[in-house]
GROMACS .gro file of C-alpha atoms in nm:
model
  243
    1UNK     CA    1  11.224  -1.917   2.408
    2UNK     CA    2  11.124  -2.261   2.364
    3UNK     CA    3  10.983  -2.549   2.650
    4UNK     CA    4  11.270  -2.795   2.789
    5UNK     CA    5  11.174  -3.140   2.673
    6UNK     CA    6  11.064  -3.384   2.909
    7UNK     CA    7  11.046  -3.733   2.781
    8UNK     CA    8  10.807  -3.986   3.001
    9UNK     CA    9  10.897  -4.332   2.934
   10UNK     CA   10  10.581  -4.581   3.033
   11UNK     CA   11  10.604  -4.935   3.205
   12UNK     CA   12  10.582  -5.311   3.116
   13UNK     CA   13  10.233  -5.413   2.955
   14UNK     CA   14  10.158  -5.035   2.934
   15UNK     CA   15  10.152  -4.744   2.695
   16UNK     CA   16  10.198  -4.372   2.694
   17UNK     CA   17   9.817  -4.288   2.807
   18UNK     CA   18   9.958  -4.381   3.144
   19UNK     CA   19  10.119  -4.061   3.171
   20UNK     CA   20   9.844  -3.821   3.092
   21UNK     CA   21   9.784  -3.710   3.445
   22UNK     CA   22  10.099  -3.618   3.475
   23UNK     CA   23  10.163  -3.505   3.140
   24UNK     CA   24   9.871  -3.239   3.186
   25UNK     CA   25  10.015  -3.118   3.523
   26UNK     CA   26  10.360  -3.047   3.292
   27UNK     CA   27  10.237  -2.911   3.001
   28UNK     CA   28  10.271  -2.519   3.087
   29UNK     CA   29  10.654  -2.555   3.204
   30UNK     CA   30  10.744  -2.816   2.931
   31UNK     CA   31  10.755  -3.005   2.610
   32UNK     CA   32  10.608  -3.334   2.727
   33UNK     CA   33  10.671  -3.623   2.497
   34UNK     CA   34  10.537  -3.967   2.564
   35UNK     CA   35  10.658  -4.249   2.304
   36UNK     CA   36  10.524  -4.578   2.318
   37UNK     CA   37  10.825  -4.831   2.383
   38UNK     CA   38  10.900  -5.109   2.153
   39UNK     CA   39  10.618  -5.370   2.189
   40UNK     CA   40  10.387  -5.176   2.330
   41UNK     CA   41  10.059  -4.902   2.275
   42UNK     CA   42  10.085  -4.861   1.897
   43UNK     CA   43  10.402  -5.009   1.855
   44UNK     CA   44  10.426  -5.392   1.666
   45UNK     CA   45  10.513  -5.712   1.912
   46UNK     CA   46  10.842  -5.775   1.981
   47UNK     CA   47  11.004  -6.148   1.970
   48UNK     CA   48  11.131  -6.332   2.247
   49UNK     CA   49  11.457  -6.288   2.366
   50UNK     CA   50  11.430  -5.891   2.321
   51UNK     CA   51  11.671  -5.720   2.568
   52UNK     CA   52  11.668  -5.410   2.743
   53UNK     CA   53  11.928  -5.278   2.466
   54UNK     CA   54  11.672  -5.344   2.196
   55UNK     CA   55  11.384  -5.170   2.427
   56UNK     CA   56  11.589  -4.876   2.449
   57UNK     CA   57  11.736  -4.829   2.106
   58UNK     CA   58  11.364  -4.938   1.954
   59UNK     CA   59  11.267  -4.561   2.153
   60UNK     CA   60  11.577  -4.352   2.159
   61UNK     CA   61  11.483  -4.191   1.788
   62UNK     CA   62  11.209  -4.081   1.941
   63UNK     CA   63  11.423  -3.867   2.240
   64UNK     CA   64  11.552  -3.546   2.101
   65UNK     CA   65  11.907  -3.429   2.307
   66UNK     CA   66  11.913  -3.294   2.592
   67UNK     CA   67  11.570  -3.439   2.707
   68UNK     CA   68  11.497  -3.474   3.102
   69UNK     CA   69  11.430  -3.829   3.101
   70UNK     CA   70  11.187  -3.991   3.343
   71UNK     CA   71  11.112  -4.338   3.344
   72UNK     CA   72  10.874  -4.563   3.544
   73UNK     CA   73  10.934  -4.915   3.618
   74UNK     CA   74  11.051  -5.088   3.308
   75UNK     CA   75  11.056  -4.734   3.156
   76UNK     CA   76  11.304  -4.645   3.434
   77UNK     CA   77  11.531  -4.939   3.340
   78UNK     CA   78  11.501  -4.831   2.929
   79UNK     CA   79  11.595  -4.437   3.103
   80UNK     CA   80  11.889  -4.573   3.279
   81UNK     CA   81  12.041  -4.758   2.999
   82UNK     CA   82  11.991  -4.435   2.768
   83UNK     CA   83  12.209  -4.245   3.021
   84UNK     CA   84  12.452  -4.489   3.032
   85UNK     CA   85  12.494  -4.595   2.644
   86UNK     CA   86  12.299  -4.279   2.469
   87UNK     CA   87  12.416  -3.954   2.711
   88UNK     CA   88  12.380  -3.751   2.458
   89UNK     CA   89  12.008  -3.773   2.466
   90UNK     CA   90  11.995  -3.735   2.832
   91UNK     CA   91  12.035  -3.418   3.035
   92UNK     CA   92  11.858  -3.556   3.331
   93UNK     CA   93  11.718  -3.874   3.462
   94UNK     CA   94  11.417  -3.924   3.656
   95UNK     CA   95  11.373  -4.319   3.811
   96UNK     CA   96  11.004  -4.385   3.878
   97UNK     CA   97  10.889  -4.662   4.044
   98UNK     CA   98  11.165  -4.834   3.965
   99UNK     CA   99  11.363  -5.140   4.090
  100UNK     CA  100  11.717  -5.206   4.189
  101UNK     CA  101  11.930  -5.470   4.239
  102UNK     CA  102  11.695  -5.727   4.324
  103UNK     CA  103  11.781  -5.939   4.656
  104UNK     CA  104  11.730  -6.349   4.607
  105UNK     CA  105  11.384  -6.292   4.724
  106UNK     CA  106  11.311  -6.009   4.493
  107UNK     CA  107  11.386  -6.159   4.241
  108UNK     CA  108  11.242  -6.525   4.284
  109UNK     CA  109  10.880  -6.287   4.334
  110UNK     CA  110  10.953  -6.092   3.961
  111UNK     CA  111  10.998  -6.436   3.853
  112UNK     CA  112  10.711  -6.631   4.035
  113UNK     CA  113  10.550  -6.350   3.890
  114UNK     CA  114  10.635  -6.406   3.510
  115UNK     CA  115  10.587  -6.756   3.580
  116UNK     CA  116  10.205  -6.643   3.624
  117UNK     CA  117  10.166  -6.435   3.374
  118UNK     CA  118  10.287  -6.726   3.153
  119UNK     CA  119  10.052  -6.984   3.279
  120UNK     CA  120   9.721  -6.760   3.281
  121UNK     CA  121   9.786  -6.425   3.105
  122UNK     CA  122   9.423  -6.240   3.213
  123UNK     CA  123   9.521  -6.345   3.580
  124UNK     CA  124   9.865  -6.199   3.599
  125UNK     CA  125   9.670  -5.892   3.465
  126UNK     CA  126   9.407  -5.903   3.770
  127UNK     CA  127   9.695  -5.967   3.980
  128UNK     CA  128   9.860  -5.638   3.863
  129UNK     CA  129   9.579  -5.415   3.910
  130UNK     CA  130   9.508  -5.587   4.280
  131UNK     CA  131   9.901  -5.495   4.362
  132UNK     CA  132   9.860  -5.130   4.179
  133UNK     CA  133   9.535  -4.996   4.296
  134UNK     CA  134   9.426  -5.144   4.620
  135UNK     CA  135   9.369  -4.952   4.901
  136UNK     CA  136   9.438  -4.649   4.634
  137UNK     CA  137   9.166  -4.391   4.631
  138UNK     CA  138   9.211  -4.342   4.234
  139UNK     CA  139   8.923  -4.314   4.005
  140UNK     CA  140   8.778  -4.715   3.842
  141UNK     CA  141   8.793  -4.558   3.552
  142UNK     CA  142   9.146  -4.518   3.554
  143UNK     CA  143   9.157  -4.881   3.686
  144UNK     CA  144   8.939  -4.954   3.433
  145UNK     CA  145   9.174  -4.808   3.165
  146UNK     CA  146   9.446  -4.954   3.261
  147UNK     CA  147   9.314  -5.324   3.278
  148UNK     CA  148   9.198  -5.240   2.900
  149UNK     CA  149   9.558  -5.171   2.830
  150UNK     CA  150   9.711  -5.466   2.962
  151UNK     CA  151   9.444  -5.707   2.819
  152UNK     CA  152   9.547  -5.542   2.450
  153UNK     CA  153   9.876  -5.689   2.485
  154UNK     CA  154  10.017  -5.931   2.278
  155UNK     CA  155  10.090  -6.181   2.494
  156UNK     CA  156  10.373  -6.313   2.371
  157UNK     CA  157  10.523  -6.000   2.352
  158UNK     CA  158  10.439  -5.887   2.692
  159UNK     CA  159  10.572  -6.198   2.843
  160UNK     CA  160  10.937  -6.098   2.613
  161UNK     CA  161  10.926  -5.754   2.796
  162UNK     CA  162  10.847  -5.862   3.147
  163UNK     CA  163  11.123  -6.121   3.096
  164UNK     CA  164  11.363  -5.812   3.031
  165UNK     CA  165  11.148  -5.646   3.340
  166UNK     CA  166  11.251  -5.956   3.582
  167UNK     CA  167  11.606  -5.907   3.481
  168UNK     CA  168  11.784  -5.612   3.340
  169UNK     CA  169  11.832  -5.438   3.719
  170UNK     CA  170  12.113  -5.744   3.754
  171UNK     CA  171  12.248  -5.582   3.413
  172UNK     CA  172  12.238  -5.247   3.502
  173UNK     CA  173  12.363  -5.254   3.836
  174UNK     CA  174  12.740  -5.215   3.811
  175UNK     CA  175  12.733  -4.984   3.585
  176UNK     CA  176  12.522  -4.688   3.762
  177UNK     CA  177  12.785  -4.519   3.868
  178UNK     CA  178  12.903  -4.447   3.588
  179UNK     CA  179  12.602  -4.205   3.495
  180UNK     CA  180  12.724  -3.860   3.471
  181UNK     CA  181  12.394  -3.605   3.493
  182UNK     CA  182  12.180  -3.530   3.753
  183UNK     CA  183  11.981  -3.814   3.916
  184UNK     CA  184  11.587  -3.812   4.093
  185UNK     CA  185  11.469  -4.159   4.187
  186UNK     CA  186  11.105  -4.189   4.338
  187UNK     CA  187  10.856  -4.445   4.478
  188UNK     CA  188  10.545  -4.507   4.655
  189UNK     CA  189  10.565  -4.593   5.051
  190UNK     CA  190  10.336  -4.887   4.987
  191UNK     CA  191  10.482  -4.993   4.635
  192UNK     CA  192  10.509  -5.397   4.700
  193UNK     CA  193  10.772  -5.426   4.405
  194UNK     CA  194  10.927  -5.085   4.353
  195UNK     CA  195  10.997  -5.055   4.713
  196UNK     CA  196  11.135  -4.788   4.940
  197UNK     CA  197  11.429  -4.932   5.021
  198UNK     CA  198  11.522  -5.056   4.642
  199UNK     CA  199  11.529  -4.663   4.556
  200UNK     CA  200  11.748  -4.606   4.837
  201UNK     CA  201  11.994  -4.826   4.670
  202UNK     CA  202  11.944  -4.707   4.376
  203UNK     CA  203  12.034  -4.341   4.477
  204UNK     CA  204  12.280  -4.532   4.658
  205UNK     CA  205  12.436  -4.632   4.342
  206UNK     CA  206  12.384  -4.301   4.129
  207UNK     CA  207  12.640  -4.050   4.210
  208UNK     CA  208  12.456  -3.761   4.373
  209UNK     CA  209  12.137  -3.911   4.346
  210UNK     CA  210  11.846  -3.782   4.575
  211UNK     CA  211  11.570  -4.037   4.688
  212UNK     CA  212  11.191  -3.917   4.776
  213UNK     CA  213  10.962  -4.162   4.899
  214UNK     CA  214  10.612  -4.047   4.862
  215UNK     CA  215  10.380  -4.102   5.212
  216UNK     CA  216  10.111  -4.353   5.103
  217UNK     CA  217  10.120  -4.407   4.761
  218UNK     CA  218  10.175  -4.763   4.568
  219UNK     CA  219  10.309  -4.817   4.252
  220UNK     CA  220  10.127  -4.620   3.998
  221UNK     CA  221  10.235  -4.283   4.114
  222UNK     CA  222  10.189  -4.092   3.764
  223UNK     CA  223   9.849  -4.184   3.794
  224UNK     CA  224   9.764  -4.202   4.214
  225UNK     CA  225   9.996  -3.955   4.296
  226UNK     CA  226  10.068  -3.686   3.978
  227UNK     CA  227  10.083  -3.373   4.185
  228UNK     CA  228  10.310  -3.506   4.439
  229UNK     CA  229  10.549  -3.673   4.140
  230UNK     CA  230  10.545  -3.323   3.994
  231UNK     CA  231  10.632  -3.178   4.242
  232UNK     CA  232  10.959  -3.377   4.304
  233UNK     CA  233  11.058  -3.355   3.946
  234UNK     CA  234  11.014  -2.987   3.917
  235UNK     CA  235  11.177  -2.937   4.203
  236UNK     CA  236  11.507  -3.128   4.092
  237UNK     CA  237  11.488  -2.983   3.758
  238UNK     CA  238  11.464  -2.626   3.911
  239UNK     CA  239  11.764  -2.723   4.141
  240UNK     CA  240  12.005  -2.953   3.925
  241UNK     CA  241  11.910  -2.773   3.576
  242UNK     CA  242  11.825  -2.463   3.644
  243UNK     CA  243  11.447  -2.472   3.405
   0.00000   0.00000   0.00000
């Protein structure tokens, strides 16, 4: 009898090597696949003005039906769209990390934070590792990996996705109810961006939706955290699907 397929969807300025902690820790139970969205890892630049639409449709061949999608951060914005516009791809969808409709103050950070990243590009990276990993006991050479990941970007390109980052939640947002299979949404207690209370509303939003807030933890939680993410997803897929 063959694996159910779990697709992991990676954030802004990453790539799929994000996901190998966690990847490892699901690799008995499931077919784990990890594609590199549009602009990103080994995928070409994409041009300004690229929109979430694009993101996800640039990574949906890459989904087979039926997947249990789980998405973190941007990833989780590309995962929600797919249930929305693709369902057919999606039998379950796993938020990670992920943001939801911004307040005023939200949002002017995101964008204060773009506005860095535009201005000095190695800075906004330092600045995302600082947010990510302090006070985190993980390993500097996972730190290390990841600040190698985000310095390959193409900056111009990176700067089109945060853009799409900053913004898509507003996009989103009145149309998560309308997403018909079972919903997980996840964060770290000390995630400055992806906060708490932003995955309360966004199980608020999803019919059904259960939110788990994991004690301690910051943003990074496939990497910081893998056992405790695992954990949580298994648990829900055991529950709402039954593998």
């Amino acid at each position: 009898m063959s694996k159910p397929t779990v697709v992991l969807l990676h954030g802004v300025g990453l790539d799929h090597t994000m996901w190998e902690p966690t990847a490892a820790l699901l690799a008995d139970r499931f077919a784990v696949i990890t594609p590199d969205l549009p602009g990103h890892g080994t995928r070409p630049p994409v041009s300004d003005g690229v929109t979430l639409a694009d993101l996800a449709e640039g990574v949906a061949g890459e989904i087979p039906a039926g997947s249990h999608l789980v998405g973190f951060s941007l990833g989780a914005l590309v995962a929600q769209y797919l249930a929305l516009h693709r369902p057919e791809l999606v039998a379950t969808l796993t938020s990670v990390s992920s943001v939801c409709a911004r307040t005023a103050d939200e949002r002017a950070s995101v964008l204060a934070r773009l506005r860095t990243a535009e201005a000095d590009f190695t800075a906004s990276a330092a600045a995302s590792l600082k947010r990510w990993y302090d006070g985190t006991d993980v390993d500097a050479r996972w730190v290390a990996r990841t600040e190698a990941t985000l310095l390959a970007n193409d900056a111009d390109s990176f700067l089109a996705c945060y853009r799409v980052f900053a913004t898509a939640d507003a996009e989103l947002g009145p149309d998560l109810g309308a997403i018909a299979v079972p919903t997980l949404a996840v964060t770290g207690e000390n995630d400055p961006g992806s906060t708490p209370e932003m995955t309360r509303r966004l199980a608020a939003a999803l019919p059904g939706c259960r939110a788990v807030v994991v004690p301690g933890a910051r943003h990074m939680l496939p990497v910081e955290r893998p056992e405790a993410l695992v954990d949580s997803l298994t648990t829900f897929l055991g529950e709402c699907a039954h593998v």
